[in-house]
Amino acid sequence: MNNEVPKRIEIHQGDITTLAVDAIVNAANRTLRGGGGVDGAIHRKAGPQLLAECKTIGGCPTGEARITRGYNLPAKFVIHTVGPIYSGKPKDAHLLEQCYRNSLALAVAHQAASVAFPAISCGVYGYPIEDACQIALNTACDVLATESGIAKVLFVLFSDSDFQVYRKHLKALISG
Ligand code: AR6
């Protein structure tokens, strides 16, 4: 791989709702009616207009993505995607990859040049962080290699241990 591509990826530790990027991605559920974890944090900070817009969408199947405005968030857009509930079957990896691919496709369609992702499915949906991290980074590289509309992809990890996993794999991609 062209090793300029992983240099367009940044990793951060902290709260994704604080980022002033074009779009943040929400690890939502199929109802798009809000929930706990990062979904709850995004809805709390965006305010009730976000839920009102989500209600007009009518849900989202696993692996797909939908876009709304960001309202009171510093981000202009929220891209809501629904990760798989981890089952240990091969379809999990495919669905998780589709979350990243479909979210980035929506970002391109809305001229969002900077996109920040949480670790989709790695909270209550139980996806192992090592596997999920490699899917996230490889899919981002794949899309960045062909898509010049996206300048930067950020991964925002809540815990230090998840951050260290991403750091290790990103370093390997850059040096590899
Ligand atoms: N910023 C960045 N990452 C965060 C934040 C935050 N503010 N808060 C939590 N995380 P989860 P899932 C991390 O459970 O596994 C919801 O109820 C968290 O540490 O939010 O995809 C939805 O409505 C973890 O690494 O999402 C669904 O029902 C990652 O975000 C369900 O949870 C994802 O954890 C989706 O489950």
Short mmCIF file of N, CA and C and ligand atoms in Angstrom, two decimals:
data_model
loop_
_atom_site.label_atom_id
_atom_site.label_comp_id
_atom_site.label_asym_id
_atom_site.label_seq_id
_atom_site.Cartn_x
_atom_site.Cartn_y
_atom_site.Cartn_z
N MET A 1 0.83 -1.21 0.00
CA MET A 1 0.00 0.00 0.00
C MET A 1 0.87 1.26 0.00
N ASN A 2 0.39 2.28 -0.69
CA ASN A 2 1.03 3.59 -0.64
C ASN A 2 1.04 4.06 0.82
N ASN A 3 2.24 4.25 1.41
CA ASN A 3 2.21 4.56 2.84
C ASN A 3 1.94 6.03 3.15
N GLU A 4 1.61 6.82 2.14
CA GLU A 4 1.06 8.17 2.40
C GLU A 4 -0.39 8.06 2.92
N VAL A 5 -1.06 6.97 2.55
CA VAL A 5 -2.48 6.83 2.92
C VAL A 5 -2.70 6.78 4.43
N PRO A 6 -1.99 5.89 5.18
CA PRO A 6 -2.23 5.87 6.63
C PRO A 6 -1.87 7.17 7.33
N LYS A 7 -1.10 8.03 6.66
CA LYS A 7 -0.77 9.33 7.29
C LYS A 7 -1.97 10.27 7.30
N ARG A 8 -3.01 9.92 6.54
CA ARG A 8 -4.25 10.71 6.60
C ARG A 8 -5.20 10.18 7.69
N ILE A 9 -4.68 9.26 8.50
CA ILE A 9 -5.46 8.74 9.64
C ILE A 9 -4.85 9.27 10.93
N GLU A 10 -5.73 9.73 11.84
CA GLU A 10 -5.27 10.20 13.15
C GLU A 10 -6.00 9.43 14.22
N ILE A 11 -5.33 9.15 15.32
CA ILE A 11 -6.04 8.55 16.45
C ILE A 11 -5.97 9.48 17.66
N HIS A 12 -7.07 9.50 18.39
CA HIS A 12 -7.19 10.37 19.56
C HIS A 12 -7.80 9.58 20.69
N GLN A 13 -7.46 9.97 21.91
CA GLN A 13 -8.16 9.39 23.04
C GLN A 13 -9.07 10.45 23.62
N GLY A 14 -10.33 10.10 23.90
CA GLY A 14 -11.23 11.07 24.51
C GLY A 14 -12.66 10.92 24.06
N ASP A 15 -13.35 12.06 24.06
CA ASP A 15 -14.80 12.10 23.82
C ASP A 15 -15.06 12.64 22.41
N ILE A 16 -15.66 11.81 21.59
CA ILE A 16 -15.87 12.18 20.18
C ILE A 16 -16.79 13.40 20.03
N THR A 17 -17.62 13.66 21.04
CA THR A 17 -18.58 14.78 20.91
C THR A 17 -17.91 16.15 20.98
N THR A 18 -16.63 16.18 21.33
CA THR A 18 -15.93 17.48 21.44
C THR A 18 -15.26 17.89 20.13
N LEU A 19 -15.27 17.01 19.14
CA LEU A 19 -14.46 17.27 17.94
C LEU A 19 -15.14 18.16 16.92
N ALA A 20 -14.43 19.20 16.49
CA ALA A 20 -14.95 20.10 15.46
C ALA A 20 -14.48 19.62 14.09
N VAL A 21 -15.06 18.49 13.69
CA VAL A 21 -14.76 17.92 12.37
C VAL A 21 -16.03 18.07 11.52
N ASP A 22 -15.92 17.73 10.24
CA ASP A 22 -17.12 17.85 9.40
C ASP A 22 -18.19 16.84 9.83
N ALA A 23 -17.78 15.63 10.14
CA ALA A 23 -18.77 14.61 10.54
C ALA A 23 -18.21 13.71 11.62
N ILE A 24 -19.05 13.43 12.63
CA ILE A 24 -18.72 12.35 13.57
C ILE A 24 -19.67 11.20 13.30
N VAL A 25 -19.18 10.00 13.56
CA VAL A 25 -19.99 8.81 13.32
C VAL A 25 -20.52 8.32 14.66
N ASN A 26 -21.79 7.95 14.65
CA ASN A 26 -22.45 7.43 15.84
C ASN A 26 -22.63 5.93 15.72
N ALA A 27 -22.25 5.21 16.80
CA ALA A 27 -22.51 3.76 16.87
C ALA A 27 -23.93 3.58 17.40
N ALA A 28 -24.88 3.59 16.48
CA ALA A 28 -26.30 3.63 16.84
C ALA A 28 -26.89 2.22 16.89
N ASN A 29 -28.19 2.16 17.11
CA ASN A 29 -28.90 0.89 16.96
C ASN A 29 -29.93 1.06 15.84
N ARG A 30 -30.60 -0.03 15.46
CA ARG A 30 -31.42 0.00 14.25
C ARG A 30 -32.63 0.93 14.34
N THR A 31 -33.00 1.31 15.56
CA THR A 31 -34.16 2.22 15.69
C THR A 31 -33.77 3.67 15.41
N LEU A 32 -32.49 3.99 15.57
CA LEU A 32 -32.00 5.39 15.52
C LEU A 32 -32.74 6.29 16.52
N ARG A 33 -33.18 5.71 17.62
CA ARG A 33 -33.90 6.51 18.62
C ARG A 33 -33.01 6.82 19.84
N GLY A 34 -31.71 6.69 19.68
CA GLY A 34 -30.80 6.96 20.79
C GLY A 34 -30.58 5.73 21.64
N GLY A 35 -29.67 5.83 22.60
CA GLY A 35 -29.34 4.68 23.45
C GLY A 35 -28.30 5.09 24.46
N GLY A 36 -27.47 4.15 24.89
CA GLY A 36 -26.40 4.44 25.85
C GLY A 36 -25.10 4.70 25.12
N GLY A 37 -23.99 4.55 25.84
CA GLY A 37 -22.65 4.65 25.24
C GLY A 37 -22.45 5.92 24.44
N VAL A 38 -21.77 5.78 23.32
CA VAL A 38 -21.45 6.95 22.49
C VAL A 38 -22.73 7.55 21.88
N ASP A 39 -23.71 6.71 21.61
CA ASP A 39 -25.00 7.16 21.08
C ASP A 39 -25.65 8.14 22.06
N GLY A 40 -25.68 7.75 23.34
CA GLY A 40 -26.27 8.62 24.38
C GLY A 40 -25.51 9.93 24.48
N ALA A 41 -24.17 9.85 24.45
CA ALA A 41 -23.35 11.07 24.58
C ALA A 41 -23.61 12.02 23.41
N ILE A 42 -23.73 11.47 22.21
CA ILE A 42 -23.96 12.31 21.02
C ILE A 42 -25.34 12.98 21.10
N HIS A 43 -26.36 12.23 21.46
CA HIS A 43 -27.70 12.82 21.55
C HIS A 43 -27.77 13.88 22.66
N ARG A 44 -27.12 13.61 23.78
CA ARG A 44 -27.16 14.60 24.88
C ARG A 44 -26.55 15.92 24.44
N LYS A 45 -25.41 15.83 23.76
CA LYS A 45 -24.71 17.06 23.38
C LYS A 45 -25.39 17.76 22.20
N ALA A 46 -25.93 16.99 21.26
CA ALA A 46 -26.56 17.59 20.07
C ALA A 46 -27.87 18.26 20.42
N GLY A 47 -28.58 17.72 21.43
CA GLY A 47 -29.87 18.28 21.81
C GLY A 47 -31.03 17.56 21.14
N PRO A 48 -32.27 17.90 21.55
CA PRO A 48 -33.46 17.15 21.12
C PRO A 48 -33.76 17.22 19.62
N GLN A 49 -33.21 18.22 18.94
CA GLN A 49 -33.48 18.29 17.49
C GLN A 49 -32.87 17.09 16.75
N LEU A 50 -31.80 16.54 17.32
CA LEU A 50 -31.19 15.38 16.66
C LEU A 50 -32.16 14.20 16.68
N LEU A 51 -32.77 13.94 17.84
CA LEU A 51 -33.72 12.83 17.92
C LEU A 51 -34.91 13.09 16.99
N ALA A 52 -35.34 14.34 16.93
CA ALA A 52 -36.47 14.69 16.05
C ALA A 52 -36.13 14.36 14.60
N GLU A 53 -34.92 14.69 14.16
CA GLU A 53 -34.55 14.37 12.78
C GLU A 53 -34.42 12.86 12.58
N CYS A 54 -33.83 12.18 13.58
CA CYS A 54 -33.67 10.72 13.48
C CYS A 54 -35.02 10.03 13.33
N LYS A 55 -36.03 10.56 14.03
CA LYS A 55 -37.37 9.94 13.96
C LYS A 55 -37.95 10.02 12.55
N THR A 56 -37.55 11.01 11.78
CA THR A 56 -38.07 11.14 10.40
C THR A 56 -37.42 10.11 9.47
N ILE A 57 -36.31 9.52 9.91
CA ILE A 57 -35.57 8.60 9.02
C ILE A 57 -36.20 7.21 9.01
N GLY A 58 -36.68 6.78 10.18
CA GLY A 58 -37.37 5.48 10.23
C GLY A 58 -36.45 4.28 10.38
N GLY A 59 -35.33 4.45 11.05
CA GLY A 59 -34.47 3.30 11.34
C GLY A 59 -33.39 3.06 10.28
N CYS A 60 -32.51 2.11 10.60
CA CYS A 60 -31.36 1.84 9.72
C CYS A 60 -30.95 0.38 9.93
N PRO A 61 -30.85 -0.40 8.84
CA PRO A 61 -30.41 -1.80 8.99
C PRO A 61 -28.93 -1.90 9.42
N THR A 62 -28.58 -2.99 10.03
CA THR A 62 -27.19 -3.24 10.43
C THR A 62 -26.27 -3.18 9.20
N GLY A 63 -25.16 -2.45 9.37
CA GLY A 63 -24.18 -2.32 8.27
C GLY A 63 -24.41 -1.10 7.39
N GLU A 64 -25.59 -0.49 7.50
CA GLU A 64 -25.87 0.70 6.68
C GLU A 64 -25.64 1.97 7.52
N ALA A 65 -25.81 3.13 6.89
CA ALA A 65 -25.57 4.40 7.57
C ALA A 65 -26.57 5.44 7.08
N ARG A 66 -26.86 6.41 7.95
CA ARG A 66 -27.76 7.51 7.62
C ARG A 66 -27.12 8.80 8.16
N ILE A 67 -27.42 9.93 7.52
CA ILE A 67 -26.78 11.18 7.94
C ILE A 67 -27.82 12.19 8.43
N THR A 68 -27.43 12.93 9.47
CA THR A 68 -28.26 14.04 9.97
C THR A 68 -27.34 15.25 10.20
N ARG A 69 -27.96 16.36 10.54
CA ARG A 69 -27.18 17.52 10.98
C ARG A 69 -26.63 17.27 12.38
N GLY A 70 -25.69 18.12 12.80
CA GLY A 70 -25.06 17.94 14.11
C GLY A 70 -25.67 18.79 15.22
N TYR A 71 -26.53 19.74 14.86
CA TYR A 71 -27.19 20.62 15.83
C TYR A 71 -26.19 21.25 16.81
N ASN A 72 -26.30 20.99 18.12
CA ASN A 72 -25.42 21.69 19.07
C ASN A 72 -24.02 21.08 19.19
N LEU A 73 -23.73 20.09 18.39
CA LEU A 73 -22.37 19.52 18.39
C LEU A 73 -21.44 20.44 17.59
N PRO A 74 -20.15 20.42 17.89
CA PRO A 74 -19.22 21.17 17.03
C PRO A 74 -19.11 20.57 15.63
N ALA A 75 -19.45 19.31 15.46
CA ALA A 75 -19.42 18.68 14.13
C ALA A 75 -20.65 19.10 13.32
N LYS A 76 -20.43 19.27 12.01
CA LYS A 76 -21.54 19.71 11.15
C LYS A 76 -22.58 18.60 10.94
N PHE A 77 -22.10 17.37 10.78
CA PHE A 77 -22.99 16.23 10.53
C PHE A 77 -22.76 15.12 11.55
N VAL A 78 -23.82 14.32 11.75
CA VAL A 78 -23.66 13.03 12.45
C VAL A 78 -24.04 11.94 11.45
N ILE A 79 -23.14 10.99 11.28
CA ILE A 79 -23.43 9.83 10.44
C ILE A 79 -23.73 8.68 11.40
N HIS A 80 -24.95 8.17 11.32
CA HIS A 80 -25.39 7.11 12.23
C HIS A 80 -25.22 5.78 11.51
N THR A 81 -24.47 4.88 12.12
CA THR A 81 -24.32 3.56 11.53
C THR A 81 -24.61 2.52 12.59
N VAL A 82 -25.03 1.35 12.15
CA VAL A 82 -25.43 0.30 13.09
C VAL A 82 -24.48 -0.87 12.94
N GLY A 83 -23.64 -1.06 13.94
CA GLY A 83 -22.68 -2.15 13.92
C GLY A 83 -23.35 -3.48 14.26
N PRO A 84 -22.67 -4.59 13.93
CA PRO A 84 -23.20 -5.90 14.30
C PRO A 84 -23.06 -6.17 15.80
N ILE A 85 -24.00 -6.91 16.35
CA ILE A 85 -23.83 -7.46 17.70
C ILE A 85 -22.92 -8.67 17.51
N TYR A 86 -21.78 -8.68 18.19
CA TYR A 86 -20.76 -9.71 17.93
C TYR A 86 -21.30 -11.11 18.22
N SER A 87 -21.13 -11.99 17.21
CA SER A 87 -21.61 -13.37 17.36
C SER A 87 -20.48 -14.38 17.17
N GLY A 88 -19.32 -13.90 16.67
CA GLY A 88 -18.21 -14.81 16.37
C GLY A 88 -18.31 -15.45 14.99
N LYS A 89 -19.32 -15.06 14.21
CA LYS A 89 -19.49 -15.63 12.86
C LYS A 89 -18.85 -14.71 11.82
N PRO A 90 -18.48 -15.27 10.64
CA PRO A 90 -17.80 -14.46 9.61
C PRO A 90 -18.61 -13.24 9.17
N LYS A 91 -19.92 -13.31 9.25
CA LYS A 91 -20.73 -12.16 8.80
C LYS A 91 -20.47 -10.91 9.66
N ASP A 92 -20.01 -11.07 10.88
CA ASP A 92 -19.73 -9.90 11.74
C ASP A 92 -18.73 -8.97 11.07
N ALA A 93 -17.63 -9.57 10.57
CA ALA A 93 -16.56 -8.76 9.97
C ALA A 93 -17.06 -8.03 8.73
N HIS A 94 -17.87 -8.72 7.94
CA HIS A 94 -18.42 -8.09 6.73
C HIS A 94 -19.31 -6.91 7.11
N LEU A 95 -20.17 -7.12 8.09
CA LEU A 95 -21.09 -6.03 8.48
C LEU A 95 -20.33 -4.85 9.08
N LEU A 96 -19.30 -5.14 9.87
CA LEU A 96 -18.54 -4.04 10.47
C LEU A 96 -17.82 -3.25 9.38
N GLU A 97 -17.25 -3.96 8.42
CA GLU A 97 -16.59 -3.28 7.29
C GLU A 97 -17.59 -2.40 6.54
N GLN A 98 -18.80 -2.92 6.35
CA GLN A 98 -19.83 -2.14 5.65
C GLN A 98 -20.17 -0.85 6.40
N CYS A 99 -20.14 -0.91 7.73
CA CYS A 99 -20.40 0.31 8.53
C CYS A 99 -19.39 1.40 8.16
N TYR A 100 -18.11 1.03 8.12
CA TYR A 100 -17.07 2.02 7.81
C TYR A 100 -17.20 2.49 6.37
N ARG A 101 -17.40 1.55 5.45
CA ARG A 101 -17.51 1.90 4.03
C ARG A 101 -18.71 2.80 3.75
N ASN A 102 -19.86 2.42 4.28
CA ASN A 102 -21.08 3.20 4.01
C ASN A 102 -21.03 4.57 4.69
N SER A 103 -20.43 4.64 5.86
CA SER A 103 -20.29 5.94 6.54
C SER A 103 -19.40 6.87 5.72
N LEU A 104 -18.30 6.34 5.22
CA LEU A 104 -17.38 7.18 4.44
C LEU A 104 -18.01 7.58 3.10
N ALA A 105 -18.82 6.70 2.52
CA ALA A 105 -19.51 7.05 1.27
C ALA A 105 -20.48 8.22 1.51
N LEU A 106 -21.17 8.20 2.64
CA LEU A 106 -22.08 9.32 2.95
C LEU A 106 -21.30 10.61 3.18
N ALA A 107 -20.15 10.49 3.83
CA ALA A 107 -19.31 11.67 4.05
C ALA A 107 -18.91 12.28 2.71
N VAL A 108 -18.48 11.46 1.79
CA VAL A 108 -18.08 11.95 0.46
C VAL A 108 -19.27 12.63 -0.22
N ALA A 109 -20.43 12.01 -0.15
CA ALA A 109 -21.63 12.57 -0.81
C ALA A 109 -22.01 13.93 -0.23
N HIS A 110 -21.61 14.19 1.02
CA HIS A 110 -21.95 15.47 1.67
C HIS A 110 -20.73 16.39 1.82
N GLN A 111 -19.72 16.13 1.03
CA GLN A 111 -18.49 16.94 1.05
C GLN A 111 -17.91 17.10 2.46
N ALA A 112 -18.02 16.07 3.27
CA ALA A 112 -17.41 16.10 4.60
C ALA A 112 -15.97 15.58 4.46
N ALA A 113 -15.01 16.48 4.64
CA ALA A 113 -13.61 16.11 4.37
C ALA A 113 -12.90 15.53 5.59
N SER A 114 -13.45 15.76 6.78
CA SER A 114 -12.85 15.17 7.99
C SER A 114 -13.94 14.40 8.73
N VAL A 115 -13.64 13.14 9.03
CA VAL A 115 -14.65 12.23 9.60
C VAL A 115 -14.04 11.52 10.81
N ALA A 116 -14.76 11.55 11.94
CA ALA A 116 -14.26 10.89 13.15
C ALA A 116 -15.15 9.71 13.52
N PHE A 117 -14.53 8.57 13.80
CA PHE A 117 -15.24 7.34 14.17
C PHE A 117 -14.96 6.95 15.62
N PRO A 118 -15.95 6.45 16.33
CA PRO A 118 -15.67 5.73 17.58
C PRO A 118 -15.37 4.26 17.21
N ALA A 119 -15.13 3.44 18.22
CA ALA A 119 -14.89 2.01 17.96
C ALA A 119 -16.26 1.32 17.88
N ILE A 120 -16.82 1.35 16.65
CA ILE A 120 -18.17 0.81 16.42
C ILE A 120 -18.24 -0.65 16.87
N SER A 121 -19.31 -0.98 17.59
CA SER A 121 -19.60 -2.35 18.07
C SER A 121 -18.71 -2.82 19.23
N CYS A 122 -17.74 -2.00 19.65
CA CYS A 122 -16.78 -2.48 20.66
C CYS A 122 -17.21 -2.22 22.10
N GLY A 123 -18.41 -1.68 22.30
CA GLY A 123 -18.94 -1.47 23.64
C GLY A 123 -19.94 -2.57 23.96
N VAL A 124 -21.20 -2.20 24.11
CA VAL A 124 -22.20 -3.21 24.50
C VAL A 124 -22.40 -4.27 23.41
N TYR A 125 -22.04 -3.99 22.17
CA TYR A 125 -22.20 -5.00 21.11
C TYR A 125 -21.08 -6.04 21.10
N GLY A 126 -20.03 -5.83 21.94
CA GLY A 126 -19.10 -6.91 22.28
C GLY A 126 -18.05 -7.32 21.26
N TYR A 127 -17.80 -6.49 20.24
CA TYR A 127 -16.81 -6.87 19.21
C TYR A 127 -15.40 -6.78 19.81
N PRO A 128 -14.55 -7.80 19.66
CA PRO A 128 -13.19 -7.72 20.21
C PRO A 128 -12.40 -6.58 19.55
N ILE A 129 -11.77 -5.77 20.37
CA ILE A 129 -11.14 -4.52 19.89
C ILE A 129 -10.03 -4.78 18.87
N GLU A 130 -9.22 -5.83 19.08
CA GLU A 130 -8.11 -6.08 18.14
C GLU A 130 -8.65 -6.33 16.73
N ASP A 131 -9.66 -7.17 16.62
CA ASP A 131 -10.23 -7.50 15.31
C ASP A 131 -10.93 -6.28 14.72
N ALA A 132 -11.69 -5.60 15.54
CA ALA A 132 -12.46 -4.45 15.05
C ALA A 132 -11.52 -3.34 14.58
N CYS A 133 -10.43 -3.15 15.30
CA CYS A 133 -9.46 -2.10 14.96
C CYS A 133 -8.86 -2.37 13.58
N GLN A 134 -8.52 -3.61 13.31
CA GLN A 134 -7.91 -3.91 11.99
C GLN A 134 -8.91 -3.71 10.86
N ILE A 135 -10.16 -4.04 11.10
CA ILE A 135 -11.19 -3.80 10.08
C ILE A 135 -11.35 -2.30 9.86
N ALA A 136 -11.39 -1.54 10.95
CA ALA A 136 -11.57 -0.09 10.85
C ALA A 136 -10.42 0.55 10.07
N LEU A 137 -9.19 0.22 10.46
CA LEU A 137 -8.02 0.86 9.81
C LEU A 137 -7.88 0.41 8.36
N ASN A 138 -8.06 -0.88 8.11
CA ASN A 138 -7.89 -1.36 6.73
C ASN A 138 -8.96 -0.79 5.80
N THR A 139 -10.18 -0.70 6.30
CA THR A 139 -11.25 -0.16 5.45
C THR A 139 -11.02 1.33 5.20
N ALA A 140 -10.61 2.05 6.23
CA ALA A 140 -10.32 3.49 6.05
C ALA A 140 -9.21 3.67 5.01
N CYS A 141 -8.16 2.88 5.09
CA CYS A 141 -7.05 2.99 4.12
C CYS A 141 -7.54 2.70 2.72
N ASP A 142 -8.34 1.68 2.60
CA ASP A 142 -8.89 1.27 1.31
C ASP A 142 -9.67 2.42 0.67
N VAL A 143 -10.52 3.04 1.45
CA VAL A 143 -11.35 4.14 0.93
C VAL A 143 -10.47 5.37 0.66
N LEU A 144 -9.57 5.68 1.58
CA LEU A 144 -8.70 6.86 1.39
C LEU A 144 -7.84 6.73 0.15
N ALA A 145 -7.46 5.51 -0.18
CA ALA A 145 -6.59 5.29 -1.35
C ALA A 145 -7.29 5.66 -2.66
N THR A 146 -8.60 5.57 -2.65
CA THR A 146 -9.33 5.83 -3.91
C THR A 146 -10.13 7.11 -3.84
N GLU A 147 -10.25 7.68 -2.65
CA GLU A 147 -11.18 8.80 -2.45
C GLU A 147 -10.43 10.05 -2.00
N SER A 148 -10.28 11.00 -2.91
CA SER A 148 -9.55 12.21 -2.53
C SER A 148 -10.46 13.22 -1.84
N GLY A 149 -11.77 12.98 -1.84
CA GLY A 149 -12.72 13.90 -1.18
C GLY A 149 -12.56 13.91 0.33
N ILE A 150 -11.98 12.85 0.88
CA ILE A 150 -11.78 12.80 2.33
C ILE A 150 -10.32 13.09 2.64
N ALA A 151 -10.09 14.18 3.37
CA ALA A 151 -8.72 14.55 3.69
C ALA A 151 -8.21 13.75 4.88
N LYS A 152 -9.11 13.55 5.87
CA LYS A 152 -8.64 12.99 7.14
C LYS A 152 -9.70 12.10 7.78
N VAL A 153 -9.27 10.94 8.26
CA VAL A 153 -10.14 10.07 9.05
C VAL A 153 -9.54 9.99 10.46
N LEU A 154 -10.38 10.27 11.46
CA LEU A 154 -9.92 10.21 12.84
C LEU A 154 -10.61 9.04 13.55
N PHE A 155 -9.89 8.38 14.43
CA PHE A 155 -10.49 7.36 15.28
C PHE A 155 -10.34 7.86 16.71
N VAL A 156 -11.47 7.91 17.41
CA VAL A 156 -11.48 8.46 18.76
C VAL A 156 -11.83 7.34 19.73
N LEU A 157 -10.86 7.01 20.58
CA LEU A 157 -11.02 5.89 21.51
C LEU A 157 -11.24 6.43 22.91
N PHE A 158 -12.23 5.88 23.55
CA PHE A 158 -12.60 6.37 24.88
C PHE A 158 -11.59 5.92 25.94
N SER A 159 -11.13 4.67 25.83
CA SER A 159 -10.24 4.15 26.87
C SER A 159 -8.80 4.14 26.39
N ASP A 160 -7.89 4.21 27.36
CA ASP A 160 -6.47 4.18 27.00
C ASP A 160 -6.10 2.83 26.38
N SER A 161 -6.69 1.75 26.88
CA SER A 161 -6.31 0.44 26.33
C SER A 161 -6.74 0.31 24.87
N ASP A 162 -7.92 0.82 24.52
CA ASP A 162 -8.34 0.79 23.10
C ASP A 162 -7.44 1.69 22.26
N PHE A 163 -7.09 2.84 22.82
CA PHE A 163 -6.20 3.77 22.11
C PHE A 163 -4.86 3.09 21.79
N GLN A 164 -4.34 2.33 22.76
CA GLN A 164 -3.05 1.65 22.55
C GLN A 164 -3.14 0.60 21.43
N VAL A 165 -4.28 -0.07 21.34
CA VAL A 165 -4.48 -1.06 20.27
C VAL A 165 -4.45 -0.36 18.92
N TYR A 166 -5.14 0.75 18.79
CA TYR A 166 -5.15 1.49 17.52
C TYR A 166 -3.76 2.03 17.20
N ARG A 167 -3.07 2.50 18.23
CA ARG A 167 -1.73 3.07 18.02
C ARG A 167 -0.79 2.03 17.44
N LYS A 168 -0.87 0.83 18.01
CA LYS A 168 0.00 -0.28 17.56
C LYS A 168 -0.29 -0.61 16.09
N HIS A 169 -1.56 -0.76 15.75
CA HIS A 169 -1.89 -1.17 14.38
C HIS A 169 -1.65 -0.05 13.37
N LEU A 170 -1.87 1.20 13.77
CA LEU A 170 -1.62 2.31 12.83
C LEU A 170 -0.11 2.43 12.56
N LYS A 171 0.67 2.26 13.62
CA LYS A 171 2.13 2.33 13.47
C LYS A 171 2.61 1.26 12.49
N ALA A 172 2.04 0.07 12.61
CA ALA A 172 2.42 -1.03 11.70
C ALA A 172 2.05 -0.69 10.26
N LEU A 173 0.92 -0.05 10.04
CA LEU A 173 0.49 0.32 8.69
C LEU A 173 1.42 1.38 8.10
N ILE A 174 1.81 2.34 8.94
CA ILE A 174 2.66 3.43 8.45
C ILE A 174 4.06 2.91 8.12
N SER A 175 4.58 2.01 8.96
CA SER A 175 5.94 1.54 8.71
C SER A 175 5.95 0.41 7.67
N GLY A 176 4.76 -0.23 7.48
CA GLY A 176 4.71 -1.40 6.61
C GLY A 176 4.60 -1.06 5.16
N1 AR6 B 1 -16.56 9.18 22.63
C1 AR6 B 1 -15.89 8.18 22.01
N2 AR6 B 1 -16.11 6.88 22.27
C2 AR6 B 1 -17.03 6.58 23.20
C3 AR6 B 1 -17.79 7.55 23.90
C4 AR6 B 1 -17.53 8.91 23.57
N3 AR6 B 1 -18.19 9.91 24.15
N4 AR6 B 1 -18.65 6.92 24.75
C5 AR6 B 1 -18.42 5.59 24.62
N5 AR6 B 1 -17.44 5.39 23.69
P1 AR6 B 1 -21.05 1.60 22.49
P2 AR6 B 1 -21.74 -0.36 20.37
C6 AR6 B 1 -16.88 4.12 23.19
O1 AR6 B 1 -21.52 0.68 23.55
O2 AR6 B 1 -20.90 -1.40 21.00
C7 AR6 B 1 -25.87 2.08 22.27
O3 AR6 B 1 -26.76 1.98 23.34
C8 AR6 B 1 -17.02 2.87 24.02
O4 AR6 B 1 -16.00 2.83 25.03
O5 AR6 B 1 -21.41 3.04 22.57
O6 AR6 B 1 -21.66 -0.16 18.88
C9 AR6 B 1 -26.56 2.11 20.91
O7 AR6 B 1 -27.83 2.75 20.96
C10 AR6 B 1 -16.82 1.78 22.98
O8 AR6 B 1 -15.43 1.54 22.74
O9 AR6 B 1 -21.56 1.12 20.98
C11 AR6 B 1 -26.68 0.65 20.58
O10 AR6 B 1 -27.83 0.06 21.19
C12 AR6 B 1 -17.38 2.40 21.70
O11 AR6 B 1 -17.57 3.79 22.00
C13 AR6 B 1 -25.44 0.05 21.18
O12 AR6 B 1 -25.05 0.92 22.24
C14 AR6 B 1 -18.71 1.81 21.26
O13 AR6 B 1 -19.48 1.44 22.40
C15 AR6 B 1 -24.31 0.00 20.18
O14 AR6 B 1 -23.24 -0.71 20.75
#
